[in-house]
Amino acid sequence: MASVRPLQQLLIEPVATLIEELSRLPGIGPKTASRLTFHLLRSSETQSQALAQAIINVKDQVTWCTRCFNIAMSDLCPICADSTRDQSRIVVVEEPLDVLAVERTEVYRGLYHVLHGHIAPLEGIYREHLRIAELLQRLQTEPVEEVILATNPNTEGEATAYLLLKDLAPWGIRVTRLARGLPTGGDLEWADAETLGSALQGRREIA
Amino acid sequence: MHILNLSLRHFRNYEQLEFTPGPGVSLIYGNNASGKTSLLEALFYLATTRSPRTTNDRELVNWHAREEAVAPPFARIAADVQQVSGYIKIEVLIQLRSQEQHENSGGGSQKLVRLNQRVVRALDLIGQLRVVLFTPDDLTLVDGAPSNRRRYLDMTLSQLDPHYVRTLSRYNKLVQTRNAMLRAWRERRRTLRSVDEELAYWDDEMITAGGYVLAERLQAVADVNTLIKPIFQANTGEAQELHIAYRPSFDFAGMTEAHHLVEQFRQTLQQRRSEELKRGQTLVGPQRDDLLFTVGNVDLGRYGSRGQQRSVALALKLAEVELMRMRSGDAPILLLDDVLSELDLQRRKYTLEAIRHPHQQTIVSSTDLGTFDGDFLSAVDRWRVEQGRVYRG
Ligand SMILES: [Zn+2]
């Protein structure tokens, strides 16, 4: 059976290195990595340079917002930097993509907090791996009146919301959860704007 | 219910097969490794979406299909089923993943399930076709590990109750999750500061799902107890009754309502928390339960004779058929894989009479026609199996 590994010894080093780097990406095996590499070899100089530059820019210029951990170009993300946004509400989400999903609904004008994951003991992900301490820190310094838990409507998302609820209980602030109606077991980022918007508006108090 | 047609493609040693058993008893005979067991395996797979022989679906795909340039290699199992309430078409396609997909996903094959030509999830197929399979290995139901007896209850209930199969699958994942947490604490990979707080969600979910699983199992055991007594008596001639006791992992004082079970489950879990943390494992719940078979206070799993143990296994399977008939109003298909030759004359005679029941489709496999009397042979459909082909007669 043909395998990629013995072939690699025949490849000149830059080619082998690119294949190796590409195959580290999620969802890309050695075969796809080889195909992409040879595609790039054949493509024009400007095209490859644009790709390389885009990758470098992402790492150079994009960072995590120091306040909400959304993607940002400077200390604060555009949302945190916008003083016209309602400073008394925080929507808590699992991933930066979820921020975009909520923004698309156009019904929310408050702030966010990105946890960067959810509780998943089977994958070794616990509370200390999420930005939970940073959220509690914000409650001390910001005039927060309501925290809206918008973790995904699946087991891991519910487990995360449950833990956050316990953490938030002593603070005496309003804690709400998105209304049911989002497809259960699904991800926020795939919900359509209208459904997510009404789940947000119909959020219910849990503490 | 009965199947009108079973269609196989690239399955085990079947290149292609169309098998059309009658609604009564079909006897399939042939040498070892001719394909008799694979035929029954295919029907079991359609009923439960898994093989009774292997956990690796790759093994089910015919080697010829893998060598040919059929890309990607696959096995297909399909059947037309006549239920009391109507007619359905079911199909499972098992596709081997390429080397690359294999590396990425960690699985060697994927299955595509169709019900009446619509793609559905595997869980949605379970219970559409109901089977009871009895093989020589089923002696382990009586003398083997407790997991064999739990599987008997789970397989039966899963085919009868769509909510059971989903709840059980959720429950098992919750137990695994909890075990991962307990292990991390035991190995001091995590601080023990907020154990109760962190377990609370998972405990609640596990207790709710586990309470349902336990309540359903207890009801099934109560029903099987009623059904099995006359069956066991008739096939053994024993004067004393067979009794099945459910051995739970926590005491619930005979109060079997789900809410009571949930409460007892919760209390026991709290009592054993420190022990669970020490062992790094969930120590309470239906995943640790067992069944005990007794005749006149004698534990047949430990002290029964070989013959008694065979009788219990046979009676369990025949009672399973009755339970399915009683609960669903539709008889399951009974699959007897080379078990009759192991029974003594009386038990064999009893079984052959029991299966010649109207509205009971039964498929019996055997290597030896001499096991059967002429009366039986002339009353059933006969099929000869040879190297992955099936001939009538
Ligand atoms: Zn921000």
Coordinates of C-alpha atoms and ligand atoms in Angstrom, one line a residue:
Chain A
M1 CA 0.0 0.0 0.0
A2 CA 1.3 3.5 -0.9
S3 CA 2.0 5.5 2.2
V4 CA 3.2 9.1 2.5
R5 CA 5.9 8.5 5.0
P6 CA 8.5 6.7 2.8
L7 CA 7.8 9.2 0.0
Q8 CA 8.8 12.0 2.3
Q9 CA 12.4 10.9 2.2
L10 CA 12.4 11.5 -1.5
L11 CA 11.1 15.0 -1.2
I12 CA 13.3 18.0 -0.9
E13 CA 13.2 19.5 2.5
P14 CA 11.0 22.7 2.1
V15 CA 8.3 20.6 0.5
A16 CA 8.4 18.0 3.2
T17 CA 8.3 20.7 5.9
L18 CA 5.2 22.3 4.4
I19 CA 3.4 19.0 4.1
E20 CA 4.2 18.3 7.7
E21 CA 3.0 21.7 8.9
L22 CA -0.2 21.5 7.0
S23 CA -1.0 18.1 8.2
R24 CA -0.9 19.4 11.8
L25 CA -4.1 21.4 11.0
P26 CA -7.4 20.0 12.2
G27 CA -9.2 17.9 9.5
I28 CA -6.2 17.6 7.3
G29 CA -4.4 14.3 6.9
P30 CA -1.1 13.7 5.1
K31 CA -2.8 13.1 1.7
T32 CA -4.7 16.4 1.7
A33 CA -1.5 18.2 3.0
S34 CA 0.4 16.8 0.0
R35 CA -2.2 17.9 -2.4
L36 CA -2.3 21.4 -0.9
T37 CA 1.5 21.7 -1.0
F38 CA 1.7 20.8 -4.7
H39 CA -1.2 23.2 -5.4
L40 CA 0.8 26.0 -3.8
L41 CA 4.0 25.0 -5.7
R42 CA 2.1 25.5 -8.9
S43 CA 0.3 28.6 -7.9
S44 CA 1.6 32.1 -8.6
E45 CA 4.1 33.9 -6.5
T46 CA 1.7 36.7 -5.5
Q47 CA -1.0 34.1 -4.5
S48 CA 1.4 32.2 -2.2
Q49 CA 2.8 35.4 -0.7
A50 CA -0.7 36.7 0.1
L51 CA -1.5 33.5 1.9
A52 CA 1.7 33.5 3.8
Q53 CA 1.3 37.1 4.8
A54 CA -2.3 36.5 5.9
I55 CA -1.1 33.8 8.2
I56 CA 1.6 36.0 9.6
N57 CA -0.8 38.9 10.1
V58 CA -3.3 36.8 12.0
K59 CA -0.6 35.9 14.5
D60 CA 1.1 39.4 14.5
Q61 CA -1.9 41.6 14.6
V62 CA -4.7 39.7 16.1
T63 CA -4.8 39.0 19.8
W64 CA -7.3 38.3 22.5
C65 CA -9.2 41.2 24.0
T66 CA -7.8 41.7 27.5
R67 CA -11.3 42.4 28.9
C68 CA -13.6 39.9 27.1
F69 CA -11.2 37.5 25.3
N70 CA -12.9 38.1 21.9
I71 CA -10.5 38.5 19.0
A72 CA -9.0 42.0 18.9
M73 CA -6.4 44.1 17.1
S74 CA -5.3 46.0 20.1
D75 CA -5.9 45.8 23.9
L76 CA -9.6 45.9 23.5
C77 CA -11.8 44.4 20.9
P78 CA -14.1 46.8 18.9
I79 CA -17.1 45.9 21.1
C80 CA -15.3 46.6 24.4
A81 CA -13.8 49.8 22.9
D82 CA -17.2 51.1 21.9
S83 CA -18.4 53.2 24.8
T84 CA -22.0 53.5 23.4
R85 CA -22.6 49.8 24.2
D86 CA -24.6 48.9 27.2
Q87 CA -22.0 48.3 29.9
S88 CA -24.4 46.6 32.4
R89 CA -24.9 43.4 30.4
I90 CA -22.5 40.6 29.5
V91 CA -23.4 37.7 27.2
V92 CA -21.1 34.7 28.0
V93 CA -20.3 32.5 25.1
E94 CA -18.0 29.6 24.4
E95 CA -16.1 30.8 21.3
P96 CA -15.3 34.0 19.4
L97 CA -17.5 32.8 16.5
D98 CA -20.5 32.8 18.9
V99 CA -19.9 36.6 19.4
L100 CA -20.5 37.0 15.6
A101 CA -23.6 34.8 15.8
V102 CA -25.1 37.0 18.5
E103 CA -24.0 40.2 16.8
R104 CA -25.8 39.1 13.6
T105 CA -29.1 39.0 15.5
E106 CA -28.9 42.8 15.9
V107 CA -31.0 42.6 19.1
Y108 CA -28.2 42.9 21.6
R109 CA -26.1 46.0 22.4
G110 CA -24.2 44.9 25.5
L111 CA -20.8 43.4 26.1
Y112 CA -19.4 39.8 25.9
H113 CA -17.2 37.4 27.6
V114 CA -15.6 34.5 25.7
L115 CA -14.8 31.4 27.8
H116 CA -12.7 29.7 25.1
G117 CA -14.4 26.3 25.4
H118 CA -16.8 24.4 27.6
I119 CA -16.5 21.9 30.5
A120 CA -15.7 18.5 28.9
P121 CA -14.1 16.1 31.4
L122 CA -13.8 13.4 28.8
E123 CA -11.5 15.7 26.9
G124 CA -9.7 16.8 30.1
I125 CA -11.3 20.3 29.9
Y126 CA -12.3 21.7 33.3
R127 CA -13.1 25.1 34.8
E128 CA -9.5 26.1 35.2
H129 CA -9.0 25.8 31.4
L130 CA -11.8 28.4 30.7
R131 CA -11.8 32.1 31.3
I132 CA -14.1 31.9 34.3
A133 CA -11.8 33.5 36.8
E134 CA -11.5 36.5 34.4
L135 CA -15.3 36.8 34.2
L136 CA -15.6 36.9 38.0
Q137 CA -12.8 39.5 38.1
R138 CA -14.8 41.7 35.7
L139 CA -17.8 41.7 38.1
Q140 CA -15.6 43.4 40.7
T141 CA -14.6 46.3 38.5
E142 CA -17.5 46.7 36.0
P143 CA -21.1 47.9 36.6
V144 CA -22.6 44.6 35.6
E145 CA -26.3 44.1 36.3
E146 CA -27.0 41.1 34.2
V147 CA -25.0 38.1 32.9
I148 CA -26.6 36.2 30.1
L149 CA -25.4 32.6 29.8
A150 CA -25.3 31.8 26.1
T151 CA -23.3 28.5 26.1
N152 CA -24.4 25.9 23.6
P153 CA -27.6 24.0 24.2
N154 CA -25.9 20.6 24.6
T155 CA -24.6 18.6 27.6
E156 CA -21.2 20.3 27.8
G157 CA -22.8 23.8 27.4
E158 CA -25.4 23.1 30.1
A159 CA -22.7 21.8 32.4
T160 CA -20.7 25.0 31.9
A161 CA -23.8 27.2 32.5
Y162 CA -24.6 25.2 35.6
L163 CA -21.1 25.9 37.0
L164 CA -21.2 29.6 36.1
L165 CA -24.6 29.9 37.8
K166 CA -23.1 28.6 41.0
D167 CA -20.1 31.0 40.7
L168 CA -22.4 33.9 40.0
A169 CA -25.0 33.3 42.7
P170 CA -23.1 35.1 45.5
W171 CA -22.8 38.3 43.4
G172 CA -26.5 39.1 43.6
I173 CA -26.8 40.0 40.0
R174 CA -29.4 38.9 37.5
V175 CA -28.4 35.7 35.7
T176 CA -30.3 34.6 32.7
R177 CA -30.2 31.8 30.2
L178 CA -31.2 31.8 26.5
A179 CA -34.8 30.7 26.0
R180 CA -35.4 27.2 24.7
G181 CA -36.1 27.0 21.1
L182 CA -32.6 26.7 19.8
P183 CA -32.1 23.2 18.4
T184 CA -30.9 21.1 21.4
G185 CA -27.5 19.4 21.0
G186 CA -26.5 22.1 18.5
D187 CA -24.0 24.9 18.4
L188 CA -24.8 28.6 18.7
E189 CA -22.7 29.5 15.8
W190 CA -24.9 27.5 13.4
A191 CA -28.2 28.9 14.7
D192 CA -30.0 31.2 12.3
A193 CA -30.1 34.9 13.4
E194 CA -33.8 35.0 13.8
T195 CA -34.0 31.9 16.1
L196 CA -31.0 33.1 18.2
G197 CA -32.4 36.6 18.4
S198 CA -35.7 35.4 19.8
A199 CA -33.9 33.0 22.2
L200 CA -32.0 36.1 23.4
Q201 CA -35.1 38.2 23.8
G202 CA -37.0 35.5 25.5
R203 CA -34.2 34.7 28.0
R204 CA -35.3 33.6 31.4
E205 CA -34.0 34.3 34.8
I206 CA -32.2 31.5 36.6
A207 CA -30.8 33.4 39.5
Chain B
M1 CA -43.5 -9.4 12.5
H2 CA -41.6 -11.2 9.9
I3 CA -39.0 -10.4 7.2
L4 CA -40.1 -10.9 3.6
N5 CA -36.7 -10.4 2.2
L6 CA -33.1 -10.1 3.4
S7 CA -30.6 -8.6 0.9
L8 CA -26.9 -8.7 1.5
R9 CA -24.0 -7.2 -0.5
H10 CA -20.3 -7.6 0.3
F11 CA -21.3 -8.8 3.8
R12 CA -18.9 -11.3 5.4
N13 CA -18.6 -14.2 2.9
Y14 CA -21.7 -13.1 1.0
E15 CA -20.9 -11.4 -2.3
Q16 CA -24.6 -11.0 -3.0
L17 CA -27.6 -12.6 -1.4
E18 CA -31.4 -12.3 -1.7
F19 CA -33.0 -14.5 1.0
T20 CA -36.8 -14.8 1.2
P21 CA -37.8 -16.9 4.3
G22 CA -41.4 -17.8 4.8
P23 CA -43.4 -16.4 7.8
G24 CA -42.9 -19.6 9.8
V25 CA -39.8 -21.7 10.6
S26 CA -36.8 -21.7 8.2
L27 CA -34.1 -24.2 8.7
I28 CA -30.7 -23.2 7.2
Y29 CA -28.1 -25.9 7.2
G30 CA -24.5 -26.3 5.9
N31 CA -21.0 -26.8 7.1
N32 CA -19.1 -24.6 9.5
A33 CA -18.0 -21.3 8.0
S34 CA -20.5 -21.7 5.1
G35 CA -22.3 -18.5 6.2
K36 CA -25.2 -19.6 8.4
T37 CA -24.1 -17.5 11.4
S38 CA -23.4 -14.5 9.2
L39 CA -26.9 -14.6 7.9
L40 CA -28.3 -14.4 11.5
E41 CA -25.7 -11.8 12.3
A42 CA -27.0 -9.6 9.5
L43 CA -30.5 -9.7 10.9
F44 CA -29.3 -9.0 14.4
Y45 CA -27.3 -6.0 13.0
L46 CA -30.4 -4.6 11.4
A47 CA -32.3 -4.9 14.7
T48 CA -29.6 -3.4 16.9
T49 CA -27.1 -1.7 14.6
R50 CA -24.3 -3.8 16.0
S51 CA -22.9 -7.2 15.5
P52 CA -23.2 -9.8 18.2
R53 CA -19.7 -11.1 17.2
T54 CA -17.5 -8.1 16.8
T55 CA -17.3 -4.4 17.8
N56 CA -15.3 -3.6 14.7
D57 CA -17.6 -3.1 11.8
R58 CA -14.7 -3.3 9.3
E59 CA -14.7 -7.0 9.8
L60 CA -18.2 -7.2 8.3
V61 CA -17.1 -5.9 4.9
N62 CA -16.3 -8.6 2.4
W63 CA -12.6 -9.0 1.5
H64 CA -13.3 -9.2 -2.2
A65 CA -15.0 -5.8 -2.0
R66 CA -11.9 -4.4 -0.4
E67 CA -9.5 -5.7 -3.0
E68 CA -11.6 -4.7 -6.0
A69 CA -11.4 -1.1 -7.0
V70 CA -14.8 -0.5 -5.5
A71 CA -14.2 2.8 -3.8
P72 CA -14.9 3.1 -1.0
P73 CA -15.5 -0.6 0.0
F74 CA -18.8 -1.2 1.6
A75 CA -21.2 -3.8 2.9
R76 CA -24.9 -3.4 2.6
I77 CA -27.7 -5.1 4.7
A78 CA -31.3 -4.5 3.8
A79 CA -34.6 -6.0 4.6
D80 CA -38.3 -5.7 3.9
V81 CA -40.2 -6.2 7.1
Q82 CA -43.9 -6.9 7.6
Q83 CA -45.0 -5.6 11.0
V84 CA -48.5 -6.0 12.4
S85 CA -48.9 -2.3 11.9
G86 CA -47.5 -2.1 8.4
Y87 CA -44.7 -2.6 6.0
I88 CA -41.2 -1.1 6.3
K89 CA -37.9 -1.1 4.4
I90 CA -34.7 -0.9 6.4
E91 CA -31.1 -0.6 5.2
V92 CA -27.6 -0.2 6.7
L93 CA -24.6 0.7 4.6
I94 CA -21.2 0.1 6.2
Q95 CA -18.5 2.0 4.4
L96 CA -14.8 1.6 5.1
R97 CA -13.0 4.9 5.6
S98 CA -9.9 5.6 3.6
Q99 CA -6.6 5.5 5.4
E100 CA -6.6 9.3 5.6
Q101 CA -10.2 9.6 6.9
H102 CA -9.3 6.8 9.3
E103 CA -6.4 8.8 10.7
N104 CA -8.5 11.9 11.1
S105 CA -11.5 10.5 12.7
G106 CA -10.2 7.5 14.6
G107 CA -12.9 5.3 13.2
G108 CA -12.4 2.6 10.6
S109 CA -15.9 2.7 9.2
Q110 CA -19.0 4.7 9.1
K111 CA -22.6 3.5 8.7
L112 CA -25.5 5.1 6.8
V113 CA -28.9 4.0 8.0
R114 CA -32.1 4.3 6.0
L115 CA -35.7 3.7 7.1
N116 CA -38.2 3.6 4.3
Q117 CA -35.5 5.2 2.1
R118 CA -35.0 8.1 4.4
V119 CA -31.7 8.6 6.1
V120 CA -32.1 8.3 9.9
R121 CA -29.7 8.1 12.9
A122 CA -28.6 4.6 14.0
L123 CA -30.6 5.0 17.2
D124 CA -33.8 5.5 15.2
L125 CA -33.4 2.1 13.5
I126 CA -33.3 0.2 16.8
G127 CA -36.7 -1.4 17.5
Q128 CA -38.0 -1.3 13.9
L129 CA -37.0 -4.9 13.4
R130 CA -37.0 -6.9 16.6
V131 CA -35.0 -10.1 17.0
V132 CA -34.1 -12.5 19.8
L133 CA -30.8 -14.3 19.0
F134 CA -29.8 -17.5 20.8
T135 CA -26.3 -18.9 20.3
P136 CA -24.2 -21.5 22.1
D137 CA -22.3 -18.5 23.7
D138 CA -25.5 -17.5 25.5
L139 CA -24.6 -20.0 28.3
T140 CA -22.6 -17.0 29.6
L141 CA -25.9 -15.4 30.4
V142 CA -26.1 -17.8 33.3
D143 CA -22.5 -18.7 34.2
G144 CA -20.6 -15.7 32.8
A145 CA -19.8 -12.1 34.0
P146 CA -22.6 -9.8 35.1
S147 CA -22.2 -7.7 32.0
N148 CA -23.7 -10.5 29.9
R149 CA -26.9 -10.3 32.0
R150 CA -27.1 -6.6 31.8
R151 CA -26.7 -6.8 28.1
Y152 CA -29.6 -9.2 27.9
L153 CA -31.9 -6.7 29.7
D154 CA -30.5 -3.7 27.7
M155 CA -30.8 -5.4 24.3
T156 CA -34.4 -6.4 25.1
L157 CA -35.5 -3.1 26.4
S158 CA -33.7 -1.1 23.7
Q159 CA -35.7 -2.9 21.0
L160 CA -38.9 -2.3 22.9
D161 CA -38.5 1.3 24.0
P162 CA -36.9 4.0 21.9
H163 CA -36.6 6.2 25.1
Y164 CA -34.7 3.4 26.8
V165 CA -32.0 3.1 24.2
R166 CA -31.4 6.9 24.2
T167 CA -31.4 7.2 27.9
L168 CA -29.1 4.3 28.3
S169 CA -26.6 5.7 25.8
R170 CA -26.8 9.1 27.6
Y171 CA -26.4 7.4 30.9
N172 CA -23.3 5.5 29.8
K173 CA -21.6 8.7 28.6
L174 CA -22.4 10.4 31.8
V175 CA -20.8 7.6 33.8
Q176 CA -17.7 7.9 31.6
T177 CA -17.6 11.6 32.1
R178 CA -17.9 11.2 35.9
N179 CA -15.2 8.5 35.9
A180 CA -12.8 10.9 34.1
M181 CA -13.4 13.5 36.7
L182 CA -13.0 11.1 39.6
R183 CA -9.8 9.8 38.1
A184 CA -8.3 13.3 37.7
W185 CA -8.9 13.9 41.4
R186 CA -7.6 10.5 42.5
E187 CA -4.4 11.1 40.5
R188 CA -4.1 14.5 42.0
R189 CA -4.1 16.2 38.6
R190 CA -6.8 18.5 40.0
T191 CA -7.4 20.2 43.3
L192 CA -10.1 18.6 45.5
R193 CA -11.4 22.0 46.6
S194 CA -14.7 22.1 44.7
V195 CA -15.6 18.4 44.2
D196 CA -19.2 18.6 45.3
E197 CA -19.8 21.8 43.2
E198 CA -18.2 20.3 40.1
L199 CA -20.0 16.9 40.4
A200 CA -23.4 18.4 41.0
Y201 CA -24.5 18.8 37.4
W202 CA -23.2 15.4 36.3
D203 CA -24.6 13.7 39.4
D204 CA -28.1 15.2 38.7
E205 CA -28.0 14.1 35.0
M206 CA -26.6 10.6 35.8
I207 CA -29.2 10.0 38.6
T208 CA -32.1 11.0 36.4
A209 CA -31.1 8.9 33.5
G210 CA -30.0 6.0 35.8
G211 CA -33.3 6.1 37.7
Y212 CA -35.2 5.6 34.4
V213 CA -32.9 2.7 33.3
L214 CA -33.2 1.0 36.6
A215 CA -37.0 1.4 36.8
E216 CA -37.4 -0.1 33.3
R217 CA -35.1 -3.0 34.1
L218 CA -37.0 -3.8 37.3
Q219 CA -40.3 -3.8 35.4
A220 CA -38.8 -6.1 32.7
V221 CA -37.5 -8.5 35.3
A222 CA -40.9 -8.6 37.0
D223 CA -42.5 -9.4 33.6
V224 CA -39.9 -12.0 32.6
N225 CA -40.4 -13.7 36.0
T226 CA -44.0 -14.3 35.3
L227 CA -43.4 -15.4 31.7
I228 CA -40.4 -17.7 32.4
K229 CA -41.9 -19.9 35.1
P230 CA -44.1 -22.1 32.8
I231 CA -41.4 -22.1 30.1
F232 CA -38.8 -23.3 32.5
Q233 CA -41.1 -25.9 34.1
A234 CA -42.2 -27.3 30.7
N235 CA -38.7 -27.7 29.3
T236 CA -37.1 -29.2 32.5
G237 CA -39.8 -30.9 34.3
E238 CA -38.5 -29.4 37.5
A239 CA -41.0 -29.3 40.3
Q240 CA -39.5 -26.1 41.8
E241 CA -39.9 -22.7 40.1
L242 CA -37.1 -20.6 38.6
H243 CA -36.8 -17.2 40.1
I244 CA -34.9 -14.2 38.7
A245 CA -33.7 -11.6 41.2
Y246 CA -32.4 -8.2 40.3
R247 CA -29.3 -7.4 42.3
P248 CA -29.0 -3.6 42.5
S249 CA -25.9 -1.7 43.4
F250 CA -27.8 0.2 46.1
D251 CA -30.7 -0.6 48.4
F252 CA -34.1 0.8 47.5
A253 CA -36.2 -1.3 49.9
G254 CA -38.4 -2.7 47.1
M255 CA -39.9 0.8 46.2
T256 CA -39.6 0.8 42.5
E257 CA -41.2 4.1 41.5
A258 CA -38.7 6.1 39.4
H259 CA -38.7 9.1 41.8
H260 CA -37.9 6.9 44.8
L261 CA -35.1 5.2 42.9
V262 CA -33.7 8.5 42.0
E263 CA -33.7 9.7 45.6
Q264 CA -32.0 6.5 46.9
F265 CA -29.5 6.7 44.1
R266 CA -28.7 10.3 45.1
Q267 CA -28.3 9.4 48.8
T268 CA -26.1 6.4 48.1
L269 CA -23.9 8.4 45.8
Q270 CA -23.4 11.0 48.6
Q271 CA -22.6 8.3 51.1
R272 CA -19.9 6.8 48.9
R273 CA -18.3 10.0 47.6
S274 CA -15.0 9.6 49.5
E275 CA -14.8 6.0 48.4
E276 CA -15.4 7.0 44.8
L277 CA -12.7 9.6 45.0
K278 CA -10.3 7.1 46.4
R279 CA -11.0 4.5 43.7
G280 CA -11.4 7.1 40.9
Q281 CA -14.6 5.4 39.6
T282 CA -18.4 5.6 39.8
L283 CA -19.3 2.8 42.2
V284 CA -23.1 3.1 42.2
G285 CA -25.7 2.7 39.4
P286 CA -27.2 0.2 36.9
Q287 CA -23.9 -0.3 35.2
R288 CA -22.9 -2.4 38.2
D289 CA -26.1 -4.4 38.7
D290 CA -26.6 -8.1 38.1
L291 CA -29.3 -10.8 37.9
L292 CA -29.4 -13.9 40.1
F293 CA -31.1 -17.1 38.9
T294 CA -32.3 -19.5 41.6
V295 CA -34.4 -22.7 41.9
G296 CA -35.4 -23.4 45.5
N297 CA -32.7 -21.1 46.8
V298 CA -29.9 -22.7 44.8
D299 CA -27.9 -20.2 42.8
L300 CA -27.8 -21.8 39.3
G301 CA -25.0 -19.6 38.0
R302 CA -22.7 -21.1 40.6
Y303 CA -24.1 -24.4 41.6
G304 CA -26.4 -25.4 38.7
S305 CA -25.6 -28.4 36.5
R306 CA -24.7 -27.8 32.8
G307 CA -28.1 -29.0 31.8
Q308 CA -29.9 -26.6 34.2
Q309 CA -27.8 -23.7 33.0
R310 CA -28.7 -24.5 29.4
S311 CA -32.3 -24.6 30.4
V312 CA -32.1 -21.2 32.0
A313 CA -30.5 -19.7 29.0
L314 CA -33.1 -21.2 26.7
A315 CA -36.0 -20.2 28.9
L316 CA -34.6 -16.6 29.1
K317 CA -34.6 -16.4 25.3
L318 CA -38.1 -17.8 24.9
A319 CA -39.3 -15.5 27.7
E320 CA -37.7 -12.6 25.8
V321 CA -39.8 -13.5 22.8
E322 CA -42.9 -13.6 24.9
L323 CA -42.1 -10.3 26.6
M324 CA -41.7 -8.6 23.2
R325 CA -44.9 -10.1 21.9
M326 CA -46.7 -9.0 25.1
R327 CA -45.4 -5.5 25.2
S328 CA -45.5 -4.6 21.5
G329 CA -48.3 -6.8 20.3
D330 CA -46.0 -8.1 17.6
A331 CA -43.7 -11.2 17.8
P332 CA -40.0 -10.7 17.3
I333 CA -38.0 -12.9 14.9
L334 CA -36.4 -15.7 16.7
L335 CA -32.9 -16.7 15.6
L336 CA -31.5 -20.0 16.8
D337 CA -27.8 -20.3 15.9
D338 CA -26.7 -23.9 16.1
V339 CA -28.1 -24.4 19.6
L340 CA -30.5 -27.3 19.2
S341 CA -27.8 -29.9 18.9
E342 CA -26.6 -28.9 22.3
L343 CA -29.9 -29.5 24.0
D344 CA -31.0 -33.0 25.2
L345 CA -33.9 -34.7 23.6
Q346 CA -36.6 -33.4 26.0
R347 CA -35.5 -29.7 25.7
R348 CA -35.0 -30.0 22.0
K349 CA -38.5 -31.4 21.6
Y350 CA -40.0 -28.7 23.8
T351 CA -38.1 -26.0 21.8
L352 CA -39.2 -27.3 18.4
E353 CA -42.8 -27.3 19.6
A354 CA -42.5 -23.8 21.1
I355 CA -41.2 -22.3 17.9
R356 CA -43.8 -23.9 15.7
H357 CA -46.2 -21.2 16.8
P358 CA -48.3 -19.4 14.3
H359 CA -47.1 -15.8 13.7
Q360 CA -43.7 -16.7 14.9
Q361 CA -41.0 -16.4 12.3
T362 CA -38.0 -18.4 13.4
I363 CA -34.7 -19.0 11.6
V364 CA -32.8 -22.1 12.8
S365 CA -29.3 -22.9 11.8
S366 CA -27.7 -26.3 12.0
T367 CA -24.8 -28.3 10.7
D368 CA -26.6 -31.5 11.1
L369 CA -30.1 -32.4 9.8
G370 CA -30.0 -35.5 11.9
T371 CA -30.8 -33.3 14.9
F372 CA -34.4 -33.0 13.6
D373 CA -37.2 -35.6 13.2
G374 CA -38.9 -36.1 9.9
D375 CA -42.1 -34.5 11.2
F376 CA -40.3 -31.3 11.9
L377 CA -38.3 -31.4 8.6
S378 CA -41.4 -31.8 6.5
A379 CA -43.1 -28.9 8.2
V380 CA -40.4 -26.2 7.8
D381 CA -38.7 -24.4 4.9
R382 CA -35.3 -25.8 4.2
W383 CA -32.3 -23.8 2.9
R384 CA -28.8 -25.2 2.2
V385 CA -25.9 -22.8 2.7
E386 CA -22.7 -23.3 0.8
Q387 CA -19.8 -20.8 0.5
G388 CA -21.9 -17.7 0.8
R389 CA -24.7 -18.9 -1.3
V390 CA -28.1 -20.1 -0.2
Y391 CA -30.2 -22.8 -2.1
R392 CA -33.7 -23.8 -1.4
G393 CA -34.3 -27.4 -0.4
Ligands
ZN1 ZN -13.6 42.7 24.3

